[in-house]
Short mmCIF file of C-alpha atoms in Angstrom, two decimals:
data_model
loop_
_atom_site.label_atom_id
_atom_site.label_comp_id
_atom_site.label_asym_id
_atom_site.label_seq_id
_atom_site.Cartn_x
_atom_site.Cartn_y
_atom_site.Cartn_z
CA MET A 1 -29.28 18.28 -6.34
CA ARG A 2 -26.43 18.11 -4.04
CA LYS A 3 -27.97 18.43 -1.10
CA THR A 4 -30.63 15.94 -1.90
CA THR A 5 -27.54 13.60 -2.63
CA PHE A 6 -25.82 14.37 0.61
CA ALA A 7 -28.80 13.91 2.48
CA ILE A 8 -29.05 10.19 1.18
CA VAL A 9 -25.38 9.59 2.13
CA LEU A 10 -25.69 10.87 5.60
CA SER A 11 -28.81 8.59 5.97
CA PHE A 12 -26.31 5.71 5.79
CA LEU A 13 -24.99 6.63 9.12
CA THR A 14 -28.16 5.54 11.03
CA LEU A 15 -27.60 1.76 10.03
CA THR A 16 -24.38 2.13 12.45
CA ALA A 17 -25.72 1.08 15.90
CA ALA A 18 -22.98 2.19 18.43
CA ARG A 19 -20.02 4.40 19.01
CA GLY A 20 -16.60 2.86 17.50
CA GLN A 21 -13.98 1.11 19.52
CA THR A 22 -10.60 2.03 18.25
CA VAL A 23 -9.53 5.46 18.27
CA VAL A 24 -6.21 6.46 16.10
CA GLY A 25 -4.56 9.38 17.83
CA ILE A 26 -1.53 11.53 17.45
CA ARG A 27 0.98 12.08 20.46
CA GLY A 28 3.99 14.14 19.09
CA SER A 29 5.69 11.73 16.66
CA GLN A 30 3.60 8.75 17.46
CA PHE A 31 0.57 7.21 16.31
CA THR A 32 -1.74 5.90 19.18
CA VAL A 33 -4.51 3.64 19.16
CA ASN A 34 -6.97 4.05 22.21
CA GLY A 35 -4.74 6.33 23.95
CA GLN A 36 -1.33 3.99 23.71
CA PRO A 37 1.41 4.12 21.09
CA THR A 38 0.95 1.45 18.53
CA TYR A 39 2.93 -2.12 18.42
CA THR A 40 3.82 -1.56 22.35
CA ALA A 41 2.71 -4.38 25.01
CA THR A 42 0.30 -2.06 26.50
CA SER A 43 -1.36 -2.06 23.08
CA GLY A 44 -1.19 -5.84 22.94
CA PHE A 45 2.21 -5.94 20.97
CA ARG A 46 4.38 -7.86 23.78
CA SER A 47 7.07 -9.02 21.48
CA ALA A 48 7.08 -6.15 18.80
CA ASP A 49 10.60 -4.51 17.14
CA PRO A 50 11.32 -1.90 19.65
CA ASN A 51 11.51 0.35 16.37
CA LEU A 52 7.67 -0.10 15.44
CA GLN A 53 6.49 1.92 18.50
CA GLY A 54 3.72 4.42 17.43
CA THR A 55 4.07 3.47 13.52
CA LEU A 56 1.58 2.05 11.41
CA LEU A 57 2.52 -0.94 9.04
CA ASN A 58 -0.58 -0.87 6.31
CA VAL A 59 -1.18 -2.17 2.88
CA ARG A 60 -2.42 -0.25 0.25
CA ALA A 61 -5.90 -1.68 -0.60
CA VAL A 62 -7.49 1.23 -2.38
CA GLN A 63 -9.99 -0.64 -4.72
CA ALA A 64 -11.41 -2.14 -1.57
CA ILE A 65 -14.37 0.09 -2.74
CA PHE A 66 -13.82 0.05 -6.51
CA ASP A 67 -16.37 0.04 -9.04
CA ASP A 68 -16.66 1.01 -12.99
CA ALA A 69 -19.31 3.45 -13.74
CA ASN A 70 -18.99 2.23 -17.42
CA TYR A 71 -19.55 -1.48 -17.04
CA PRO A 72 -20.38 -3.36 -18.68
CA ASN A 73 -19.94 -1.16 -21.76
CA GLY A 74 -16.26 -0.80 -20.45
CA GLY A 75 -13.93 -3.08 -18.33
CA SER A 76 -15.85 -5.98 -18.88
CA ARG A 77 -14.84 -9.12 -20.96
CA ALA A 78 -17.24 -8.36 -23.96
CA HIS A 79 -16.04 -4.55 -23.71
CA PRO A 80 -12.38 -4.73 -22.23
CA TYR A 81 -10.17 -1.68 -22.13
CA PRO A 82 -6.85 -1.60 -24.02
CA SER A 83 -3.73 -1.29 -22.32
CA THR A 84 -0.05 -0.63 -23.00
CA PHE A 85 1.26 -4.07 -21.28
CA MET A 86 -1.23 -6.60 -20.48
CA GLY A 87 -3.66 -6.41 -23.20
CA ASP A 88 -7.16 -6.33 -22.89
CA ILE A 89 -8.30 -5.62 -19.31
CA SER A 90 -11.51 -6.75 -17.93
CA PHE A 91 -12.90 -6.42 -14.10
CA ASP A 92 -14.71 -9.67 -14.43
CA TYR A 93 -14.14 -12.06 -12.27
CA PRO A 94 -13.00 -15.68 -13.11
CA ASP A 95 -16.34 -17.15 -12.45
CA GLY A 96 -18.78 -14.34 -13.09
CA LYS A 97 -19.35 -10.65 -13.68
CA TRP A 98 -17.72 -7.77 -12.18
CA ASP A 99 -19.58 -7.11 -8.44
CA PRO A 100 -18.49 -4.15 -6.21
CA GLU A 101 -20.23 -6.06 -3.40
CA ARG A 102 -18.17 -9.21 -3.71
CA ASN A 103 -15.48 -7.05 -3.69
CA VAL A 104 -15.83 -5.27 -0.73
CA ARG A 105 -17.47 -8.47 0.97
CA GLU A 106 -14.26 -10.40 0.06
CA PHE A 107 -12.15 -7.64 1.47
CA LEU A 108 -13.62 -7.45 5.07
CA ALA A 109 -13.60 -11.35 4.92
CA ALA A 110 -9.57 -10.96 4.66
CA LEU A 111 -9.04 -8.44 6.63
CA PRO A 112 -8.88 -10.24 10.21
CA ASP A 113 -5.97 -12.43 8.70
CA TRP A 114 -4.19 -9.14 8.05
CA ARG A 115 -4.56 -7.89 11.61
CA ARG A 116 -3.66 -11.24 13.04
CA CYS A 117 -0.37 -10.65 11.09
CA GLY A 118 0.03 -7.43 12.98
CA VAL A 119 -1.12 -4.91 9.98
CA LEU A 120 -2.63 -2.01 11.72
CA ALA A 121 -4.14 0.02 8.90
CA VAL A 122 -5.54 0.01 5.28
CA THR A 123 -5.40 2.60 2.64
CA VAL A 124 -8.48 2.91 0.71
CA ASN A 125 -9.97 5.58 -1.89
CA LEU A 126 -12.53 7.14 -2.89
CA GLN A 127 -11.41 7.37 -6.48
CA GLY A 128 -9.37 4.19 -6.43
CA GLY A 129 -6.05 4.02 -7.83
CA GLY A 130 -4.51 2.54 -11.44
CA PRO A 131 -5.66 -0.79 -12.20
CA THR A 132 -3.62 -3.65 -14.11
CA ASP A 133 -1.37 -1.37 -16.15
CA GLY A 134 -0.78 1.44 -13.31
CA ASN A 135 -2.07 4.57 -14.67
CA PHE A 136 -2.11 2.55 -18.10
CA SER A 137 -3.96 5.42 -19.57
CA LYS A 138 -1.14 7.94 -19.38
CA GLN A 139 -1.56 8.61 -23.18
CA LEU A 140 -5.00 10.09 -22.09
CA SER A 141 -6.30 13.03 -20.03
CA MET A 142 -7.74 10.57 -17.30
CA GLN A 143 -8.23 6.76 -16.49
CA PRO A 144 -10.44 5.11 -18.56
CA GLN A 145 -12.69 3.49 -16.15
CA LEU A 146 -14.97 5.85 -14.48
CA ASN A 147 -14.23 4.96 -10.72
CA SER A 148 -15.07 7.92 -8.55
CA GLY A 149 -16.73 8.36 -5.18
CA PHE A 150 -17.81 12.05 -6.34
CA ASP A 151 -19.86 13.15 -8.95
CA LEU A 152 -19.35 16.03 -11.24
CA HIS A 153 -20.31 18.56 -9.02
CA GLY A 154 -18.24 16.97 -6.41
CA ALA A 155 -21.38 15.26 -4.24
CA LEU A 156 -20.28 12.11 -2.49
CA LYS A 157 -22.01 8.64 -4.28
CA PRO A 158 -24.06 6.86 -1.83
CA ALA A 159 -23.00 3.71 -2.88
CA TYR A 160 -19.31 4.09 -2.30
CA ALA A 161 -20.49 5.92 0.92
CA ASP A 162 -22.01 2.49 2.20
CA ARG A 163 -18.95 0.50 0.68
CA LEU A 164 -16.74 3.14 2.90
CA ARG A 165 -18.66 3.12 5.97
CA ARG A 166 -18.78 -1.13 6.00
CA VAL A 167 -14.72 -0.84 5.47
CA ILE A 168 -14.19 1.65 8.32
CA GLU A 169 -16.42 -0.51 10.63
CA GLY A 170 -14.92 -3.83 10.08
CA ALA A 171 -11.52 -2.21 10.33
CA ASP A 172 -13.19 -0.63 13.82
CA ARG A 173 -14.01 -4.06 15.38
CA LEU A 174 -10.74 -5.61 14.76
CA GLY A 175 -8.66 -2.70 16.11
CA MET A 176 -7.62 -1.18 12.83
CA VAL A 177 -6.89 2.22 11.25
CA VAL A 178 -8.11 3.17 7.71
CA ILE A 179 -6.40 5.67 5.62
CA VAL A 180 -9.43 7.35 3.47
CA GLY A 181 -7.81 9.18 0.28
CA PHE A 182 -10.09 11.36 -1.59
CA PHE A 183 -8.78 11.93 -5.05
CA TYR A 184 -6.55 10.08 -7.55
CA GLN A 185 -4.47 11.40 -10.36
CA GLY A 186 -6.25 10.37 -13.59
CA SER A 187 -9.67 10.30 -11.62
CA ASN A 188 -9.96 13.62 -10.19
CA GLU A 189 -10.94 14.88 -13.61
CA ARG A 190 -14.58 12.93 -13.08
CA ILE A 191 -15.07 16.21 -10.84
CA ASN A 192 -15.99 19.37 -13.21
CA ALA A 193 -12.98 22.01 -12.97
CA ASP A 194 -13.84 25.68 -12.28
CA THR A 195 -12.02 28.81 -11.55
CA GLU A 196 -13.09 28.92 -8.12
CA ASP A 197 -12.74 24.67 -7.66
CA GLN A 198 -15.94 24.57 -6.32
CA TYR A 199 -16.66 21.44 -7.05
CA ALA A 200 -13.29 19.96 -5.85
CA LYS A 201 -14.01 22.06 -2.58
CA GLU A 202 -17.49 20.44 -2.18
CA ALA A 203 -16.09 16.97 -2.66
CA ILE A 204 -13.80 17.79 0.14
CA ARG A 205 -16.37 19.09 2.33
CA GLN A 206 -18.81 16.17 1.55
CA GLY A 207 -16.14 13.25 2.21
CA ALA A 208 -14.46 15.38 5.33
CA LEU A 209 -17.92 15.70 6.71
CA PHE A 210 -19.36 12.16 5.86
CA LEU A 211 -16.44 10.71 7.96
CA LYS A 212 -16.92 13.08 10.85
CA ASN A 213 -20.30 12.22 11.25
CA LEU A 214 -19.59 8.40 11.51
CA PRO A 215 -19.32 7.00 14.89
CA HIS A 216 -15.95 5.93 14.19
CA ARG A 217 -12.61 7.61 15.00
CA ASN A 218 -9.98 4.76 13.54
CA ILE A 219 -9.67 7.29 10.63
CA LEU A 220 -6.86 8.98 8.78
CA ILE A 221 -7.77 11.41 5.57
CA GLU A 222 -5.25 11.47 3.05
CA ILE A 223 -6.62 14.57 0.42
CA GLU A 224 -5.13 12.99 -2.43
CA ASN A 225 -2.71 10.44 -3.61
CA GLU A 226 1.01 11.82 -4.39
CA ALA A 227 0.23 15.82 -4.67
CA SER A 228 1.68 16.83 -7.91
CA PRO A 229 1.48 19.54 -10.67
CA GLY A 230 -0.30 16.81 -12.61
CA PHE A 231 -3.95 17.20 -10.79
CA LYS A 232 -6.17 19.25 -12.84
CA HIS A 233 -7.75 21.22 -10.04
CA PRO A 234 -5.76 23.87 -8.38
CA ILE A 235 -6.82 22.91 -5.16
CA MET A 236 -5.05 19.79 -5.73
CA LYS A 237 -1.60 20.88 -6.67
CA PRO A 238 1.10 21.59 -4.56
CA ASP A 239 0.92 25.18 -4.37
CA GLY A 240 -3.00 24.73 -3.78
CA ILE A 241 -2.98 21.85 -1.32
CA LEU A 242 -2.56 24.18 1.66
CA ASP A 243 -6.14 25.22 1.05
CA ALA A 244 -7.83 21.74 0.80
CA VAL A 245 -5.77 20.79 4.08
CA LEU A 246 -7.22 23.74 5.95
CA LEU A 247 -10.47 23.32 4.36
CA ALA A 248 -10.97 19.49 5.38
CA GLN A 249 -9.53 20.05 9.04
CA LYS A 250 -12.20 22.77 9.51
CA THR A 251 -15.14 20.38 8.09
CA VAL A 252 -14.20 18.00 10.52
CA GLN A 253 -13.26 20.21 13.36
CA HIS A 254 -9.92 18.48 13.81
CA GLN A 255 -11.51 15.33 15.06
CA ILE A 256 -9.88 13.40 12.41
CA PRO A 257 -6.35 13.83 11.30
CA VAL A 258 -5.49 15.11 7.84
CA SER A 259 -2.60 14.80 5.41
CA MET A 260 -1.98 14.10 1.89
CA SER A 261 1.03 12.01 0.65
CA TRP A 262 3.67 13.38 -1.69
CA ILE A 263 5.23 12.00 -4.38
CA ARG A 264 8.62 11.96 -2.82
CA ALA A 265 10.85 13.38 -0.49
CA ALA A 266 12.43 16.06 -2.05
CA MET A 267 9.38 18.40 -3.48
CA GLN A 268 10.27 21.50 -5.39
CA ARG A 269 9.72 23.90 -2.07
CA ASP A 270 7.97 27.66 -1.99
CA SER A 271 6.38 29.20 0.86
CA ARG A 272 2.88 27.49 0.08
CA VAL A 273 4.50 24.17 -0.25
CA ASP A 274 6.30 24.71 3.06
CA ALA A 275 2.85 25.83 4.55
CA ALA A 276 0.89 22.99 3.54
CA MET A 277 3.52 20.78 5.09
CA ARG A 278 3.31 22.37 8.50
CA ALA A 279 -0.32 22.47 8.45
CA VAL A 280 -0.97 18.44 8.01
CA ASP A 281 -1.53 16.53 11.27
CA TYR A 282 0.63 13.79 10.12
CA VAL A 283 3.51 13.13 7.22
CA MET A 284 3.08 10.55 4.35
CA PHE A 285 4.81 10.21 1.27
CA HIS A 286 6.04 7.67 -0.96
CA THR A 287 9.22 5.37 -1.98
CA ASN A 288 8.04 3.48 -4.93
CA LYS A 289 11.21 2.40 -6.91
CA LYS A 290 13.61 3.13 -4.12
CA SER A 291 16.32 0.87 -3.14
CA PRO A 292 16.68 0.24 0.86
CA GLU A 293 19.61 2.56 1.25
CA GLU A 294 17.39 5.24 -0.62
CA VAL A 295 14.59 4.83 2.18
CA HIS A 296 16.67 5.46 4.70
CA THR A 297 17.89 8.68 3.15
CA ASP A 298 14.34 9.89 1.92
CA ILE A 299 12.91 9.46 5.55
CA GLN A 300 15.79 11.67 6.83
CA ALA A 301 15.24 14.10 4.45
CA MET A 302 11.61 14.21 5.05
CA ARG A 303 11.97 14.89 8.66
CA ARG A 304 14.52 17.59 7.93
CA TRP A 305 12.11 19.47 5.70
CA ALA A 306 8.34 18.53 7.90
CA GLY A 307 10.26 18.30 11.43
CA TYR A 308 10.23 15.89 14.15
CA ASP A 309 7.28 16.76 15.87
CA ARG A 310 4.38 14.56 13.97
CA PRO A 311 4.17 10.93 13.01
CA ILE A 312 5.78 10.15 9.55
CA MET A 313 4.61 7.08 7.36
CA ILE A 314 5.17 5.59 3.76
CA ASN A 315 1.97 4.51 2.85
CA GLU A 316 2.99 3.25 -0.89
CA ASP A 317 6.01 1.68 -1.76
CA GLY A 318 6.36 -1.49 -3.44
CA VAL A 319 6.63 -5.33 -2.42
CA SER A 320 10.14 -5.77 -1.08
CA THR A 321 10.56 -6.48 2.49
CA PHE A 322 13.90 -5.04 2.62
CA ASN A 323 12.58 -1.35 2.11
CA LEU A 324 9.92 -2.33 5.13
CA GLN A 325 12.94 -3.07 7.03
CA ALA A 326 14.73 0.18 6.36
CA ALA A 327 11.60 2.05 7.49
CA VAL A 328 11.24 0.24 10.51
CA GLN A 329 14.82 0.95 11.42
CA GLU A 330 14.26 4.55 10.67
CA HIS A 331 11.02 4.46 13.04
CA SER A 332 8.58 5.01 10.33
CA GLY A 333 5.58 3.22 8.94
CA TRP A 334 5.27 1.56 5.51
CA GLY A 335 3.04 0.65 3.15
CA TYR A 336 3.00 -2.18 0.94
CA TYR A 337 1.91 -1.72 -2.69
CA ASP A 338 1.31 -4.89 -4.72
CA GLN A 339 -0.13 -3.86 -8.08
CA GLY A 340 -0.96 -7.57 -9.38
CA LEU A 341 -2.17 -8.88 -12.66
CA GLY A 342 -5.70 -8.72 -12.74
CA ASN A 343 -6.02 -12.32 -12.27
CA TYR A 344 -7.82 -12.93 -9.27
CA ARG A 345 -4.64 -13.63 -7.58
CA ASP A 346 -1.80 -12.06 -7.63
CA GLY A 347 -1.55 -8.24 -6.22
CA PHE A 348 -4.01 -5.80 -4.51
CA GLN A 349 -4.71 -3.07 -6.98
CA SER A 350 -5.86 -4.66 -9.90
CA PRO A 351 -9.71 -5.75 -9.78
CA PRO A 352 -10.89 -8.38 -9.85
CA VAL A 353 -8.80 -8.79 -6.57
CA LYS A 354 -8.39 -11.76 -4.29
CA TRP A 355 -7.62 -10.26 -1.02
CA ARG A 356 -6.70 -13.48 0.64
CA ILE A 357 -2.57 -14.01 1.27
CA ASP A 358 -2.70 -16.32 -1.66
CA THR A 359 0.68 -15.85 -3.09
CA PHE A 360 4.65 -15.72 -1.98
CA THR A 361 4.53 -12.33 -3.15
CA LYS A 362 1.99 -11.28 -0.54
CA TRP A 363 2.93 -14.06 2.10
CA MET A 364 6.71 -12.67 2.22
CA PHE A 365 5.35 -9.09 3.54
CA PHE A 366 2.74 -10.52 5.53
CA GLU A 367 5.33 -13.24 7.13
CA GLN A 368 7.80 -10.48 7.65
CA VAL A 369 5.16 -8.30 9.42
CA ALA A 370 4.38 -10.74 11.75
CA ARG A 371 7.97 -11.43 12.89
CA LEU A 372 8.37 -7.79 13.51
CA THR A 373 5.30 -7.31 15.57
CA GLY A 374 5.44 -10.64 17.18
CA SER A 375 2.20 -12.17 15.87
CA PRO A 376 1.69 -15.56 14.52
CA MET A 377 3.11 -16.37 11.11
CA PRO A 378 0.58 -16.72 8.14
CA PRO A 379 0.62 -20.14 6.43
CA ARG A 380 2.42 -20.42 3.67
CA PRO A 381 0.00 -20.77 0.55
CA VAL A 382 0.16 -23.26 -1.96
CA TYR A 383 1.21 -21.31 -4.89
CA ALA A 384 2.27 -22.58 -8.35
CA ASP A 385 3.18 -20.47 -11.68
CA ASP A 386 4.87 -21.80 -14.53
CA THR A 387 6.21 -18.31 -15.16
CA SER A 388 7.74 -17.58 -11.90
CA PRO A 389 11.69 -17.59 -12.06
CA ILE A 390 13.75 -21.20 -11.26
CA ILE A 391 16.03 -20.76 -8.51
CA HIS A 392 19.34 -23.02 -8.37
CA LEU A 393 21.39 -22.37 -5.54
CA VAL A 394 25.21 -23.03 -6.16
CA GLY A 395 27.64 -23.81 -3.36
CA LEU A 396 25.03 -24.76 -0.63
CA VAL A 397 22.79 -28.04 -0.22
CA PRO A 398 20.66 -28.96 2.41
CA GLY A 399 22.40 -30.12 5.53
CA GLN A 400 25.65 -28.74 4.71
CA VAL A 401 28.27 -27.80 7.15
CA LEU A 402 30.13 -24.55 6.26
CA LYS A 403 33.21 -24.51 8.14
CA GLU A 404 35.32 -21.75 5.53
CA PRO A 405 34.43 -18.97 3.11
CA SER A 406 32.25 -20.16 0.52
CA ARG A 407 31.08 -18.98 -3.02
CA ILE A 408 27.35 -19.20 -2.69
CA GLU A 409 25.15 -17.86 -5.79
CA ALA A 410 21.67 -18.11 -6.51
CA VAL A 411 21.52 -19.04 -10.19
CA ILE A 412 17.81 -17.60 -11.64
CA THR A 413 16.19 -18.94 -14.64
CA ASP A 414 14.10 -16.66 -16.13
CA ARG A 415 11.33 -18.23 -17.52
CA ASP A 416 9.33 -15.44 -19.59
CA ALA A 417 12.07 -13.48 -21.57
CA ARG A 418 9.75 -10.32 -22.12
CA TRP A 419 9.76 -9.77 -18.09
CA PRO A 420 13.37 -9.22 -16.38
CA ILE A 421 14.57 -10.28 -13.24
CA LYS A 422 14.11 -7.55 -11.02
CA ARG A 423 16.16 -8.56 -8.18
CA VAL A 424 17.11 -11.42 -5.69
CA GLU A 425 17.04 -11.14 -1.78
CA PHE A 426 18.68 -13.12 0.58
CA PHE A 427 17.11 -14.14 4.09
CA ILE A 428 18.98 -16.01 7.09
CA ASP A 429 17.03 -17.10 9.70
CA ASN A 430 13.91 -15.31 8.13
CA LYS A 431 15.41 -11.89 8.67
CA PRO A 432 16.40 -9.41 5.58
CA TYR A 433 20.43 -10.15 4.89
CA SER A 434 21.59 -8.56 1.59
CA TYR A 435 20.23 -8.34 -2.02
CA GLN A 436 21.38 -7.96 -5.42
CA LEU A 437 19.72 -6.19 -8.60
CA LYS A 438 22.18 -7.70 -11.11
CA ALA A 439 23.79 -11.53 -11.77
CA PRO A 440 26.29 -12.92 -10.61
CA TYR A 441 23.35 -13.06 -7.30
CA LEU A 442 26.12 -13.59 -4.57
CA LEU A 443 25.02 -14.29 -0.97
CA ASN A 444 26.09 -10.62 0.67
CA GLY A 445 27.83 -9.75 -2.59
CA GLN A 446 30.89 -11.59 -1.93
CA GLU A 447 32.68 -13.51 -4.43
CA LEU A 448 33.29 -15.94 -0.84
CA TRP A 449 31.10 -15.24 1.82
CA ASP A 450 32.98 -14.97 5.12
CA MET A 451 30.04 -15.24 7.55
CA LEU A 452 31.88 -13.09 9.78
CA ASP A 453 28.19 -11.73 10.63
CA VAL A 454 26.42 -14.68 11.34
CA ALA A 455 26.85 -17.08 14.41
CA ALA A 456 27.95 -20.44 14.64
CA GLY A 457 25.06 -23.30 14.68
CA LYS A 458 22.04 -24.20 12.85
CA HIS A 459 20.49 -21.56 10.24
CA GLU A 460 18.08 -21.37 7.46
CA LEU A 461 18.75 -19.64 3.73
CA ARG A 462 15.64 -18.23 2.11
CA VAL A 463 16.22 -17.11 -1.58
CA ALA A 464 13.24 -15.08 -3.19
CA ALA A 465 13.88 -14.25 -6.74
CA TYR A 466 11.41 -11.47 -7.85
CA ASP A 467 10.15 -10.87 -11.40
CA GLN A 468 8.89 -8.02 -13.16
CA ARG A 469 5.50 -9.02 -14.61
CA GLY A 470 4.61 -6.05 -16.75
CA PRO A 471 3.94 -2.45 -15.18
CA SER A 472 6.51 -1.43 -12.50
CA PHE A 473 5.04 -2.28 -9.41
CA SER A 474 3.55 -5.69 -10.80
CA GLU A 475 6.06 -8.47 -9.43
CA THR A 476 6.06 -12.39 -8.84
CA CYS A 477 8.45 -14.14 -6.56
CA SER A 478 9.77 -17.64 -6.36
CA ILE A 479 11.27 -19.08 -3.07
CA LEU A 480 13.61 -21.62 -2.01
CA ASP A 481 14.47 -22.24 1.51
CA VAL A 482 17.49 -24.40 2.52
CA ALA A 483 18.76 -25.55 6.19
CA PHE A 484 22.64 -25.31 6.54
CA GLU A 485 24.94 -25.34 9.76
CA ILE A 486 27.92 -23.03 10.39
CA ASP A 487 31.17 -24.71 12.14
CA LYS A 488 33.53 -21.82 13.35
#
């Protein structure tokens, strides 16, 4: 059965006519594309921030190849899944039924806009990620949706393989890298467990061999998302992940870099975990719910643990570009994770997903990436949400000339009492300047802003108020821009 299925999967390879044109590589602590360190003049980024050299800015797009084998008996409007925060969950589009082909087509159609802004990588996963409520079935043993690119015996499913092939092929044409995840917590249980872990190992072999036999080398392998004791299979736990890494590396004959993402920088360490960290080809971890200051600290801690001889990358964080800025200052890649609301507008991880840059939250990330990489700015979307926060700026009006220290405060009206304001961010001339987690939301946290670190002349202040909309990683934002002048 497994051999027959895998033969069908491999037959898809013949559909790609030519060798790929984008090759991701590793040179010391830097990623390269076609032999050149990323985000350099020689790689096409003449005005990029020098701290970006050799890194990968990426978007968590794990649902690009999503499907639910339970549908329509689960995940449809007629038969939705219950959730903790958001009520009934359906994957249907506003104008029709759920369609995995529509999903991947719309993802590929949006990808050129992401690349135009300077994004060089995307993360997809053969077992997806948590939909609208994140891991909304934590009270259960597994995710309720049946979204797995592997069957019970670890065989790679042909439909998933084909969608993944098209994502890799489309990214290849754009000069982009695809981080391919194999396993996700809450979905790895869709593969049978046994004492020898033969089915999980078969999944690793089939996934890795499929990628090796593709004519593309714009691929990085992420064995699993956030290695932790919560995985069902021993080979997926921190003290067993070394075997998974070595198996994948052997299968791809070291032609594709292999790693896994750690749930945090400070992991419980033992000889097996340390050996796994030494074995990976690049280092990847997450900084969800961290402050910018903690992002700095975590990157430094991870380098002390893993060493300075391989690239390091955060491929999952959140939506705050202040954390992006912190990672860039540490010469680390960073991953935008926008959970969304499953409303075919907000976010990238809650099907049905609209992959376009169509909300202020998305636009803030892509706009900052464009500025960091010296790429064209994405157009600001037309966006209206009658539940988003209202921003009123006190102490500064458009065109005002500041000659002395002034109290500048963003007064935020929260229009949904259920979900709190998460933070308020201030940008000056489109660069991250200061942020506040609690009211009063004062510019630079000062009762009287002293202006000492801003030059005289004309400037623009942007205020972005972020509102949690349910799960920890679902956020929407409002934006207010005010032009002003400093006269010193």
